[in-house]
mmCIF file of C-alpha atoms and ligand atoms in Angstrom:
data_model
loop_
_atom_site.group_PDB
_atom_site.id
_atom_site.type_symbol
_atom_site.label_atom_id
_atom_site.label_comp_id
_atom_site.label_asym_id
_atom_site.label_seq_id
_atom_site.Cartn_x
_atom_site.Cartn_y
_atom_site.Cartn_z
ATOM 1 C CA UNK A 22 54.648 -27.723 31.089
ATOM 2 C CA UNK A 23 51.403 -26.964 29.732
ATOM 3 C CA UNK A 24 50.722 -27.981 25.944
ATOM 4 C CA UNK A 25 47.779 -27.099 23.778
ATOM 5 C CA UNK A 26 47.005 -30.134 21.376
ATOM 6 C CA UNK A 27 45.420 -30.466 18.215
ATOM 7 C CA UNK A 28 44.014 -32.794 16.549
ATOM 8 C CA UNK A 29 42.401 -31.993 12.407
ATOM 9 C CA UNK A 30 44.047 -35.000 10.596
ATOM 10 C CA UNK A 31 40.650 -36.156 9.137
ATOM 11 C CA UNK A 32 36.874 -35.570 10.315
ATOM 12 C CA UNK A 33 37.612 -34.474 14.113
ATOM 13 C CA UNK A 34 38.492 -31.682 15.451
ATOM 14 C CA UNK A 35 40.275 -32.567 18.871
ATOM 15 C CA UNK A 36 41.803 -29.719 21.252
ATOM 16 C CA UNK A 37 43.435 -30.617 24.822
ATOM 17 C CA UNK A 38 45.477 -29.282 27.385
ATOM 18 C CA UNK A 39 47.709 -31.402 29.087
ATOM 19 C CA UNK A 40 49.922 -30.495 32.104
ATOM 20 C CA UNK A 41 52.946 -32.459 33.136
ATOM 21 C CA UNK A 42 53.309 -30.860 36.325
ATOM 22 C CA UNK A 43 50.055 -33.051 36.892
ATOM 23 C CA UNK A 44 50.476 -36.684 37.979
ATOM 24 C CA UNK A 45 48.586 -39.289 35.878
ATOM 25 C CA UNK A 46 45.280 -38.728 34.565
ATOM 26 C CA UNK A 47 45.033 -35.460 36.108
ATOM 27 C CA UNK A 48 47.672 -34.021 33.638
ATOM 28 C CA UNK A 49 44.604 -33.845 30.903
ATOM 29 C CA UNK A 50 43.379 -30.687 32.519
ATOM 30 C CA UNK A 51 40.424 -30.475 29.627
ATOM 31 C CA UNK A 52 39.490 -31.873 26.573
ATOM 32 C CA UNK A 53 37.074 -31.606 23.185
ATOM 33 C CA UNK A 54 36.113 -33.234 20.223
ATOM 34 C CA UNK A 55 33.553 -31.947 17.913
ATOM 35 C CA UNK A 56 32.854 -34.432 15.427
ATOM 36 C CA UNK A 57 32.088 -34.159 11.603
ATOM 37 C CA UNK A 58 29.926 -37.347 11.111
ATOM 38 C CA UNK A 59 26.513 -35.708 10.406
ATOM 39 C CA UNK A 60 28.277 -33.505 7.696
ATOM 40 C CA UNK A 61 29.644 -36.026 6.098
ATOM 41 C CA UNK A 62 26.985 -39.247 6.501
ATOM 42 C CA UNK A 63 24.700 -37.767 3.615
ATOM 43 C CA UNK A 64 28.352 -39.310 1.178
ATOM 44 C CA UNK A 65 28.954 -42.197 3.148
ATOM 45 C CA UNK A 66 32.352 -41.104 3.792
ATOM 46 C CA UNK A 67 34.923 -38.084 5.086
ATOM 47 C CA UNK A 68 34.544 -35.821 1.773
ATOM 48 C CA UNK A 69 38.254 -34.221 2.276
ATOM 49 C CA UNK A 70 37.386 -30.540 1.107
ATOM 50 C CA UNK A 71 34.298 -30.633 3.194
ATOM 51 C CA UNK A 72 36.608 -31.603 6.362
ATOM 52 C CA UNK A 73 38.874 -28.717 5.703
ATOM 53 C CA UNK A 74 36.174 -26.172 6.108
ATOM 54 C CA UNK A 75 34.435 -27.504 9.024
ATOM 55 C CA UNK A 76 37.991 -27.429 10.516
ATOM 56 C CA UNK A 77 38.235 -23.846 9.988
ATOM 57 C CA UNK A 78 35.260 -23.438 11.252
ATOM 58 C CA UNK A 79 35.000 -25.191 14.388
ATOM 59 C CA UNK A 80 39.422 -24.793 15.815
ATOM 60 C CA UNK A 81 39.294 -21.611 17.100
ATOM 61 C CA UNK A 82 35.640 -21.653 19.518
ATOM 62 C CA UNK A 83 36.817 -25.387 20.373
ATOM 63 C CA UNK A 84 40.466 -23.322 21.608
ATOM 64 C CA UNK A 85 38.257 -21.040 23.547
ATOM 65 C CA UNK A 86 35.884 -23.789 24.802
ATOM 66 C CA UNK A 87 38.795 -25.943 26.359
ATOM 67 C CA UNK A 88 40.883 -23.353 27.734
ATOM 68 C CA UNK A 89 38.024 -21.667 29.607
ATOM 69 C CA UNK A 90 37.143 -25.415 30.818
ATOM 70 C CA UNK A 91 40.901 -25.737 31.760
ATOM 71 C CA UNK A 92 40.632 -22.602 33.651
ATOM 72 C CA UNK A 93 43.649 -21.518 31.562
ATOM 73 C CA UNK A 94 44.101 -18.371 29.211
ATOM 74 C CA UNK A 95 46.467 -18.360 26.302
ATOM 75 C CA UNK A 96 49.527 -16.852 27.881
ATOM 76 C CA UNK A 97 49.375 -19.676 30.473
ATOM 77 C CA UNK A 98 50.480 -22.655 27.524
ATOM 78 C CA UNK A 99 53.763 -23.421 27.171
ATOM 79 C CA UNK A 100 54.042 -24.635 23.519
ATOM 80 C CA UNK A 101 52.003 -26.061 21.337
ATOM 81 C CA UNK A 102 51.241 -29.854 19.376
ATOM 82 C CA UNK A 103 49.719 -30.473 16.832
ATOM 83 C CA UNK A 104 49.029 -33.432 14.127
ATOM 84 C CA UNK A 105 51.325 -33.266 11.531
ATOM 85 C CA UNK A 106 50.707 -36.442 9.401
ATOM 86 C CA UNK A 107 49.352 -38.844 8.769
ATOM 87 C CA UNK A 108 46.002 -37.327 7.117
ATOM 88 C CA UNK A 109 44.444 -35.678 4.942
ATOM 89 C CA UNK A 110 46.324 -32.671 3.885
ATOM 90 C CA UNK A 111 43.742 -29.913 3.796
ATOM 91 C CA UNK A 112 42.682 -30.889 7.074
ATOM 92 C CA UNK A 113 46.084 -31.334 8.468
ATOM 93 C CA UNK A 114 47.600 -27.999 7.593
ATOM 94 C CA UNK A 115 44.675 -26.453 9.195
ATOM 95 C CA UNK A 116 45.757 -27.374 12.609
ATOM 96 C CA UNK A 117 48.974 -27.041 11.491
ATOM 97 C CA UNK A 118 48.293 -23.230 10.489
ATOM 98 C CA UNK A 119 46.666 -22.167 13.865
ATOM 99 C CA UNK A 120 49.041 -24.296 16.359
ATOM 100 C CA UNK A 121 51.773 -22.488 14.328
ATOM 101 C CA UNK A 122 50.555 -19.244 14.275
ATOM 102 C CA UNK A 123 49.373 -19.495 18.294
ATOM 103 C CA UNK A 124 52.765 -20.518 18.876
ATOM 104 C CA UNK A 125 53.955 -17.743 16.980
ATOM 105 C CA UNK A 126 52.275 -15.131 18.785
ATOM 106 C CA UNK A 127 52.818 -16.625 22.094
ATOM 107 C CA UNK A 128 56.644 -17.495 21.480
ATOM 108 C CA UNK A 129 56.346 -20.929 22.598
ATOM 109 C CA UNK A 130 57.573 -24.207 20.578
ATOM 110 C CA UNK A 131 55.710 -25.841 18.729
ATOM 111 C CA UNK A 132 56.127 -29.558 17.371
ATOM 112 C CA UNK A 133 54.293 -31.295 14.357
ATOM 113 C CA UNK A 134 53.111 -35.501 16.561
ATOM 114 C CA UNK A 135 52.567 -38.531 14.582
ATOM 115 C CA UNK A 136 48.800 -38.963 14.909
ATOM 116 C CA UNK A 137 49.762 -42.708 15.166
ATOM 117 C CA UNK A 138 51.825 -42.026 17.684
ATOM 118 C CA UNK A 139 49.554 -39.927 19.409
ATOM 119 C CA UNK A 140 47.279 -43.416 19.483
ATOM 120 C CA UNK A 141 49.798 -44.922 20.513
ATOM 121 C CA UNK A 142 50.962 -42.979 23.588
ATOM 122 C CA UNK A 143 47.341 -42.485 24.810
ATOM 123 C CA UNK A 144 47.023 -45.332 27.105
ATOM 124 C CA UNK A 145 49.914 -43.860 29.234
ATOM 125 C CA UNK A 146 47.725 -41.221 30.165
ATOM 126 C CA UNK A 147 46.061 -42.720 32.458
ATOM 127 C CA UNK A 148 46.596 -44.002 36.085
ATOM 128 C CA UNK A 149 49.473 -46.678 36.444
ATOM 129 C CA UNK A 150 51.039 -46.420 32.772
ATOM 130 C CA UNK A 151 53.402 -49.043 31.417
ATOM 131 C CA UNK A 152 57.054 -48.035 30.783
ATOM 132 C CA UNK A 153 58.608 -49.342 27.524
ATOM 133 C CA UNK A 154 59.665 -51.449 26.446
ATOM 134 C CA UNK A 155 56.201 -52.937 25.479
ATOM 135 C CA UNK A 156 53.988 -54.609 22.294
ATOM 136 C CA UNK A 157 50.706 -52.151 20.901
ATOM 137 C CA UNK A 158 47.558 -53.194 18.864
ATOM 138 C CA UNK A 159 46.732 -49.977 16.891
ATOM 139 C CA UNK A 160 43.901 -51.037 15.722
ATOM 140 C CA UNK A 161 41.547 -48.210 14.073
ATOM 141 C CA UNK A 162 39.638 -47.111 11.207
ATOM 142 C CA UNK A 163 42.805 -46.733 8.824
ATOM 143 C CA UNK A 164 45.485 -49.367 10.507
ATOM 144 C CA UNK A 165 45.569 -52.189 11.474
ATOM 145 C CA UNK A 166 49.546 -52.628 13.183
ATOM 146 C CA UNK A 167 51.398 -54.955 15.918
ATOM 147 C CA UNK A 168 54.295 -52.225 16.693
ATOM 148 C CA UNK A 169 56.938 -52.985 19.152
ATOM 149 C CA UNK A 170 57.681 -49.916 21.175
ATOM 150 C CA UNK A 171 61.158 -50.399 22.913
ATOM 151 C CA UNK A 172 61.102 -47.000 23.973
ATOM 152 C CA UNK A 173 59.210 -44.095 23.228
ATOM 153 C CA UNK A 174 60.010 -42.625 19.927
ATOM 154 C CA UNK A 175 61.688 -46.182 19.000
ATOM 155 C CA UNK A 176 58.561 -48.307 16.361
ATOM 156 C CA UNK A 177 59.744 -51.744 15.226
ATOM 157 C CA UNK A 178 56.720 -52.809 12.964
ATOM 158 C CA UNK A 179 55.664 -56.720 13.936
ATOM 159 C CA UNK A 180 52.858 -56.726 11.729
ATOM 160 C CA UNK A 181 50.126 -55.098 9.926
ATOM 161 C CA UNK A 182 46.625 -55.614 7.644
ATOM 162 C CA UNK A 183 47.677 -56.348 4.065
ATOM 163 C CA UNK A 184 44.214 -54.937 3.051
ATOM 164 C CA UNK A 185 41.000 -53.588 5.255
ATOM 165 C CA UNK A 186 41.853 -51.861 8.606
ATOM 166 C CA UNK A 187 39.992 -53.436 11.571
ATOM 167 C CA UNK A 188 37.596 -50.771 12.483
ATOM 168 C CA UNK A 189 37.068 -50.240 8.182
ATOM 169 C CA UNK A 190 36.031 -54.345 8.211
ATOM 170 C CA UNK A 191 33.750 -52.981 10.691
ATOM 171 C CA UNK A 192 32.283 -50.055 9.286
ATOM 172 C CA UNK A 193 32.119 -51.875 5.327
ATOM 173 C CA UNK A 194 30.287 -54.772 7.109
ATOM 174 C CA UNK A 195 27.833 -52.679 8.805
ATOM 175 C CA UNK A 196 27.320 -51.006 5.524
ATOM 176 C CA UNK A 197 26.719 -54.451 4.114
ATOM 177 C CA UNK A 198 23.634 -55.105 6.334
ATOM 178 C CA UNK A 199 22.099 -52.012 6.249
ATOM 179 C CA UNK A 200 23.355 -49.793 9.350
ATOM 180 C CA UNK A 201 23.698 -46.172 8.587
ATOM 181 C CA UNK A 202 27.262 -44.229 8.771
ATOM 182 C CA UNK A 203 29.975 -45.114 9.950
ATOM 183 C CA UNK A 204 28.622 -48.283 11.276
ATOM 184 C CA UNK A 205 31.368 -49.849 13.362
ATOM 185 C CA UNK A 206 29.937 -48.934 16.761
ATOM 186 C CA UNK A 207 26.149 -49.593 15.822
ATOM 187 C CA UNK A 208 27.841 -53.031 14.988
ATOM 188 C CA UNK A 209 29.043 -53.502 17.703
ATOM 189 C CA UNK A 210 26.240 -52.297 20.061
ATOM 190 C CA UNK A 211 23.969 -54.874 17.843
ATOM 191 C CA UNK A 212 26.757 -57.989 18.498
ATOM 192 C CA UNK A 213 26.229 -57.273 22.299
ATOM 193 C CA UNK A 214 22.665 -58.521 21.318
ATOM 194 C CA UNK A 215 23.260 -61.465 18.683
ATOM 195 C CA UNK A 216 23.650 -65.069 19.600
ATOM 196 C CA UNK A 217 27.356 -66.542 19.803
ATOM 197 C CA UNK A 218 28.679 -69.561 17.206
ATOM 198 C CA UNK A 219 25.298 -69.238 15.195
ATOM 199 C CA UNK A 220 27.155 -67.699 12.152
ATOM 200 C CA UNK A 221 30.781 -68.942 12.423
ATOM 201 C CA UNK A 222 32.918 -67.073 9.996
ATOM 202 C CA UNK A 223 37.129 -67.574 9.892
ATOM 203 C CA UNK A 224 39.931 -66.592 11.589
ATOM 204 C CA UNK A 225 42.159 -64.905 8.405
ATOM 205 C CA UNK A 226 45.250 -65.898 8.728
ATOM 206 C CA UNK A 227 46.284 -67.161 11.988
ATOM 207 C CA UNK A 228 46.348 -70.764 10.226
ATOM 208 C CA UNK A 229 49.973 -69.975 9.378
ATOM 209 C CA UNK A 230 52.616 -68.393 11.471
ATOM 210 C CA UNK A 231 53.144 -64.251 11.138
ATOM 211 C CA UNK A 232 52.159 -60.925 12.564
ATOM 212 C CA UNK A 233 49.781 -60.031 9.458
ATOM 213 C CA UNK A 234 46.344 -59.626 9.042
ATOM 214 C CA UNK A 235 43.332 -59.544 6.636
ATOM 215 C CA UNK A 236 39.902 -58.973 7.007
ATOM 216 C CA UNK A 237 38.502 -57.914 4.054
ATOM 217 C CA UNK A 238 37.407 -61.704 2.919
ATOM 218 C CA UNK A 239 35.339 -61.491 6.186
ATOM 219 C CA UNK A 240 33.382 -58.927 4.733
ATOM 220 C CA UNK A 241 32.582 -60.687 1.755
ATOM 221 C CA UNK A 242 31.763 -63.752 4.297
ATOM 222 C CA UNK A 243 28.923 -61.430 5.967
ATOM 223 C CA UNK A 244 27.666 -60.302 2.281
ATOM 224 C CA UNK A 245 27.117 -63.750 1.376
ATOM 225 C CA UNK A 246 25.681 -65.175 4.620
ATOM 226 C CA UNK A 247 23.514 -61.876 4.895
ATOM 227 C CA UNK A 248 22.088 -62.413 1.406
ATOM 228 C CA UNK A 249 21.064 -65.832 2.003
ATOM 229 C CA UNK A 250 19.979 -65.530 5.092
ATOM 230 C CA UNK A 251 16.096 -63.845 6.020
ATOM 231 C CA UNK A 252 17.253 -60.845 6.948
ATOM 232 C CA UNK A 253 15.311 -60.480 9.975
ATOM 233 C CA UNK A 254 16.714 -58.214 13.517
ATOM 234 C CA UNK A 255 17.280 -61.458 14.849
ATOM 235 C CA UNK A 256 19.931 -62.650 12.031
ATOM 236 C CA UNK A 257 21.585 -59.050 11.369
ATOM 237 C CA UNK A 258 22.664 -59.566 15.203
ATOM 238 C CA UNK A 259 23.801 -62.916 15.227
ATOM 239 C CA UNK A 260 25.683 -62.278 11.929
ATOM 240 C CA UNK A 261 26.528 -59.125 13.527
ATOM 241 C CA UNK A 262 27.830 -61.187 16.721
ATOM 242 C CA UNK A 263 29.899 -63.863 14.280
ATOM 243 C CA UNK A 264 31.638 -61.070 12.967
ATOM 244 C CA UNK A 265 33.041 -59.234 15.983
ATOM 245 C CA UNK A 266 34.027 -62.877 17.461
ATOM 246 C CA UNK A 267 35.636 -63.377 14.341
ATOM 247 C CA UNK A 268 37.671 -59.783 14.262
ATOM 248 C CA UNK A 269 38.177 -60.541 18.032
ATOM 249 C CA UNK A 270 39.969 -63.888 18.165
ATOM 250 C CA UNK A 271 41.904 -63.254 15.512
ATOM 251 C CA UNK A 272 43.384 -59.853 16.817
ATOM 252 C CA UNK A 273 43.518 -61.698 20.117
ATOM 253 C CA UNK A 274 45.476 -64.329 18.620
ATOM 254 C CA UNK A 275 48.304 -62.615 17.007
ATOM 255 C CA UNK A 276 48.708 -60.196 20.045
ATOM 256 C CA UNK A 277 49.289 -63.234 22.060
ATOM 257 C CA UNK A 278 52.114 -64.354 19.073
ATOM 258 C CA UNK A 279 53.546 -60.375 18.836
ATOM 259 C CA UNK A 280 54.020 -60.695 22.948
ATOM 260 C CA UNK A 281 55.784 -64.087 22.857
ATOM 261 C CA UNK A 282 58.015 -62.963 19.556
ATOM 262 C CA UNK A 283 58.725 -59.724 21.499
ATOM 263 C CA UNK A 284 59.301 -61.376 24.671
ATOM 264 C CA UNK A 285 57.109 -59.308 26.659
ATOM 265 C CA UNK A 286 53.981 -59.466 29.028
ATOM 266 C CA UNK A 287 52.468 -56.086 28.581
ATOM 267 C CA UNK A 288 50.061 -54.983 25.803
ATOM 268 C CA UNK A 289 49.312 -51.765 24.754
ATOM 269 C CA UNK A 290 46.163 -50.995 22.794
ATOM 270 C CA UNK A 291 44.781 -47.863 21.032
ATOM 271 C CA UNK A 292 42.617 -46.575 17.881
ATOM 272 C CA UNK A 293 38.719 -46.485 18.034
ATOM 273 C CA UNK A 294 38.724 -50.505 17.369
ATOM 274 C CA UNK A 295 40.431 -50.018 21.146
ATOM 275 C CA UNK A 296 36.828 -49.211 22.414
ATOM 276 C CA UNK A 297 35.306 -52.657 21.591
ATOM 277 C CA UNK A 298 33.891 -53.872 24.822
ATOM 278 C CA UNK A 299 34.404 -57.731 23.686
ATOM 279 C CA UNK A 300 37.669 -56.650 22.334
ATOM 280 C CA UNK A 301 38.886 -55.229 25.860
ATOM 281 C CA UNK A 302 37.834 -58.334 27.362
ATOM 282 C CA UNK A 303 39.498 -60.673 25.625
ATOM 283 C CA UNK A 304 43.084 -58.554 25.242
ATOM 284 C CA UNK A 305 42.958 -58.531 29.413
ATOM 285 C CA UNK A 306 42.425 -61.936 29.689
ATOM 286 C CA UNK A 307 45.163 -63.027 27.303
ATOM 287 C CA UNK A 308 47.599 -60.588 28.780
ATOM 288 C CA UNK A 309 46.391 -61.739 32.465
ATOM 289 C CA UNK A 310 47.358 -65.500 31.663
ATOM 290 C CA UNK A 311 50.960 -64.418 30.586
ATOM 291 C CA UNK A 312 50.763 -62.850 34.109
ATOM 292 C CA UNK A 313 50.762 -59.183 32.561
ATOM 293 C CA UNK A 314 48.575 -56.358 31.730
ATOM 294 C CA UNK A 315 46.668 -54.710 29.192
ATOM 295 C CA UNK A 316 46.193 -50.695 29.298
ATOM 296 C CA UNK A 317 43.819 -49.252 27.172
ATOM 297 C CA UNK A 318 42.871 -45.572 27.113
ATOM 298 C CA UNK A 319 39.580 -44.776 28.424
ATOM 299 C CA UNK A 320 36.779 -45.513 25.233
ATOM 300 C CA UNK A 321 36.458 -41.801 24.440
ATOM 301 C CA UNK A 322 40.072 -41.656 24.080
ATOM 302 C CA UNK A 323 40.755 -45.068 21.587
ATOM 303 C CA UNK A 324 38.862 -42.789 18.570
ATOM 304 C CA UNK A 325 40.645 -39.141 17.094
ATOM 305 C CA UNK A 326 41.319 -36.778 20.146
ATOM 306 C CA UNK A 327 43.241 -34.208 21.108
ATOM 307 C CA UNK A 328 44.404 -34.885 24.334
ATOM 308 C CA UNK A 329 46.663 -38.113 22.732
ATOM 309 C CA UNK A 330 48.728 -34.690 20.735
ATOM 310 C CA UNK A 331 48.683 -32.527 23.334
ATOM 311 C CA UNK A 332 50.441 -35.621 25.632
ATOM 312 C CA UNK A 333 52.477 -36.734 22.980
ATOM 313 C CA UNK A 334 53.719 -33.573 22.480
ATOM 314 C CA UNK A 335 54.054 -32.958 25.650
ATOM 315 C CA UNK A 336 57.076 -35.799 25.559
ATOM 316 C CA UNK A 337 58.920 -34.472 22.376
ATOM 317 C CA UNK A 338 58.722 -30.593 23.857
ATOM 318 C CA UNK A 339 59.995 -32.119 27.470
ATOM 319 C CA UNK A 340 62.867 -33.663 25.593
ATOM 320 C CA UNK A 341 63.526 -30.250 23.557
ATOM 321 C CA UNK A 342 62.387 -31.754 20.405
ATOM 322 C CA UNK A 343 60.387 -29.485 18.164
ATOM 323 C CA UNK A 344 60.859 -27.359 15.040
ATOM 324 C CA UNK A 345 61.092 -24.324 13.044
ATOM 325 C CA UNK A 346 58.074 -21.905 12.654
ATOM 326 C CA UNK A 347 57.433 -23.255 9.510
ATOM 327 C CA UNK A 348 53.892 -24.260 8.523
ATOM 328 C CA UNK A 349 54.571 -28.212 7.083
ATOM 329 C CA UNK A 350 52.209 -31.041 6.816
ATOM 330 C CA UNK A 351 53.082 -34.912 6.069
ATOM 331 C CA UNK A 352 50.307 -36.760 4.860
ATOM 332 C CA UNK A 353 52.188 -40.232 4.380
ATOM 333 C CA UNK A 354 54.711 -41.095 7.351
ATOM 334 C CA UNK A 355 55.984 -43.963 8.465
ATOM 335 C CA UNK A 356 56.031 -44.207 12.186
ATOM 336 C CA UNK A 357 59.550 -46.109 12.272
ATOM 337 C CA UNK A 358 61.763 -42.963 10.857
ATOM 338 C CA UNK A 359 60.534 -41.053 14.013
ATOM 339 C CA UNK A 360 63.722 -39.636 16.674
ATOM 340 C CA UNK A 361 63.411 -41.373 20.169
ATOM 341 C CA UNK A 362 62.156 -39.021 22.893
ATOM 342 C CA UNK A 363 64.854 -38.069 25.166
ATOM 343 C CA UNK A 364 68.108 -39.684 23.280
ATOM 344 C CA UNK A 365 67.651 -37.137 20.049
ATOM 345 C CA UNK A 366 69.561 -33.643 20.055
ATOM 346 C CA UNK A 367 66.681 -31.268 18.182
ATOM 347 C CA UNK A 368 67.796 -31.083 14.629
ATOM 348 C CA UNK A 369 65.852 -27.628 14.875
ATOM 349 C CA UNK A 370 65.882 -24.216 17.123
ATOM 350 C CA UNK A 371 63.017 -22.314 16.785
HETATM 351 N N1 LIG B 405 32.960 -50.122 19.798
HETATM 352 C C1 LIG B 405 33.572 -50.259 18.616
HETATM 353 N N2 LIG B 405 33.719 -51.490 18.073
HETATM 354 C C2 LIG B 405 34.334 -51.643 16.881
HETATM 355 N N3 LIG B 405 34.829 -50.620 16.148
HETATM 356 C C3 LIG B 405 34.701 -49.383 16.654
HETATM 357 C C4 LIG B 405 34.080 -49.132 17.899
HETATM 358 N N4 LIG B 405 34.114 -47.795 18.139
HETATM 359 C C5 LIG B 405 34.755 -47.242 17.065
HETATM 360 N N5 LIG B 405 35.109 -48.193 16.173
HETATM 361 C C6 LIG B 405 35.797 -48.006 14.887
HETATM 362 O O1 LIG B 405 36.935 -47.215 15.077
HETATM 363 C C7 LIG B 405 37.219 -46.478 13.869
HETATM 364 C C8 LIG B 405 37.492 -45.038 14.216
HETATM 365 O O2 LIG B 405 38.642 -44.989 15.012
HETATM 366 P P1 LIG B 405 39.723 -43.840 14.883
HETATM 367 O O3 LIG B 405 39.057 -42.533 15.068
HETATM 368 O O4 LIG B 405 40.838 -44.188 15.771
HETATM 369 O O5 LIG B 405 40.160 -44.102 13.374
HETATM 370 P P2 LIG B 405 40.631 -43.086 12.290
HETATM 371 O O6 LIG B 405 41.211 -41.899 12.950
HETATM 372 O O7 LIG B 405 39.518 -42.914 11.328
HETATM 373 O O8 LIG B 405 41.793 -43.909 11.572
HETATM 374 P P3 LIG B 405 43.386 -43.668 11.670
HETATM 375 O O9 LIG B 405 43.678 -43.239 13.051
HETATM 376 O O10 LIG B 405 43.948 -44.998 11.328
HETATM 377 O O11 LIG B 405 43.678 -42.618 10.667
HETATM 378 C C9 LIG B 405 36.012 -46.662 12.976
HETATM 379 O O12 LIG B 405 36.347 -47.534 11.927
HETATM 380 C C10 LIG B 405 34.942 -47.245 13.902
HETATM 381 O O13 LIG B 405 34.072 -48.095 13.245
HETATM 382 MG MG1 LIG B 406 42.829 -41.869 14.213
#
């Protein structure tokens, strides 16, 4: 089955085409993100109404674009995915207006994903993919969750930030010392080059037992020590270096508590946090030591895509699961209320 994703929830356009028929990584026959960071870096944030038009703009050649990489024209898809929630909702129903129209036209089915799911799914992509049951780190610029997945389709939430998302510590701390939009990669890039355990800031809450986190008093840690410090290269990197240890451990130490409350020796991570380097290490070292693994997607598939629709998609349509023609968006969904692939009659026929 080939299945045309799409990805518009918030400031990247993803398409994909992913083919079942195709064993591991091979089944993501192409894939393309154009990114709307320049148009929005001038605000210092995704202006939603902006989004929405550069959406419109840039669906249809990115369609074009992948197919013709896939070697693929439109009659050759079999249905269609696309982000249905959650988002921004001028952004989403754009992708949700042109994967339901395509679909339409091509009388295919088409089914609206979970773009957290979609994270979520996206190491199983690749080569050697874990099989539920299993514990995931979404960690990205809006969540911050511990999610037991005990099959697909089937969310128990462990745990989750009571405030900042991990990647939006990231980018509000980078902000703090000076590094232009969104900084949470240019952070990181400048930690590789900071000195460890010269700025030691805490570990929020992993003092006390539970799944949850916080991380927005670590910002106002790095505003403090940044304004007394000199402000030199030197220091912005070494603070810069504190921080990501800091955001490190502490997701490293409550995925090591979410595997032993689950019971289980595999981790799963996704979201653009997913592409930390230090991050990466650490998560396959814990996992190792339990004598398990830890599957990541491959970096440029951690941040918005659309390959991670397109395959999870891919799973509903398999198991017959998709729904009416009817153009519908859901900005705010929880995860949990989602049918499990495979053991759910579809509630709709299209
Ligand atoms: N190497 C990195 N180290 C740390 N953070 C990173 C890195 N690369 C990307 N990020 C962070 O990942 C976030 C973007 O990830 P992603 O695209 O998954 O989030 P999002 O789609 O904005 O949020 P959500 O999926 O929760 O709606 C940003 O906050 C960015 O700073
Ligand atoms: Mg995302």
């Amino acid at each position: 089955m080939r299945v045309l994703g799409i990805e518009t929830s918030c400031d990247e356009t993803g398409v994909a085409v992913y083919d079942t028929a195709l064993p591991g990584s091979a089944g993501l026959r192409a894939h393309a993100v154009y990114s709307q960071i320049a148009l929005h870096a001038q605000y210092g944030g995704v202006v939603p109404e902006l989004a929405s038009r550069d959406h419109v703009r840039k669906l249809l050649p990115l369609v074009r674009q992948t197919l013709a990489e896939a070697d693929l024209k439109l009659e050759d898809l079999d249905g269609v995915a696309y982000t249905a929630g959650p988002g921004l909702v001028g952004a989403l129903l754009v992708g949700a207006g042109v994967a339901r129209s395509l679909a339409w036209a091509l009388e295919v089915p088409a089914v609206g994903v979970h773009h957290m799911e979609g994270h979520l799914l996206a190491p199983l992509m690749e080569d050697d993919p874990p099989e539920a049951p299993f514990v995931a780190l979404l960690v990205s610029g809006g969540h911050t969750q511990l999610v037991a997945v005990d099959a697909i389709g089937s969310y128990r939430l462990l745990g989750e930030t009571l405030d900042d998302a991990a990647g939006e510590a990231f980018d509000k701390t980078a902000k703090v010392m000076g590094l232009p939009y969104p900084g949470g990669p240019q952070l990181a890039a400048l930690a590789a080059t900071g000195r460890p355990g010269v700025y030691k800031f805490s570990r929020p809450m992993t003092d006390r037992p539970g799944l949850d986190f916080s991380f927005s008093g670590l910002k106002t840690q790095v505003m403090l020590a940044w304004r007394d410090s000199d402000q030199s290269d030197a220091t912005r990197a070494d603070i810069a270096r504190g921080f990501e240890d800091a955001v490190v451990d502490t997701l490293a130490i409550k995925c090591e508590r979410a595997l032993e409350a689950a019971g289980s020796d595999t981790l799963v991570i996704a979201g653009g946090v997913g592409a930390n380097k230090r991050l990466r290490e650490k998560l396959h070292d814990i996992a190792g030591k339990r004598g398990g693994r830890a599957c990541f997607p491959r970096p440029a598939l951690c941040t918005d895509n659309g390959a991670m629709i397109a395959f999870a998609g891919a799973l509903r349509l398999q198991a017959g699961q998709y729904e009416t023609a009817a153009v519908k968006v859901t900005p705010r969904w929880d995860m949990a209320t989602l049918p499990v692939v495979g053991e759910t009659k579809p509630e709709f026929q299209q």
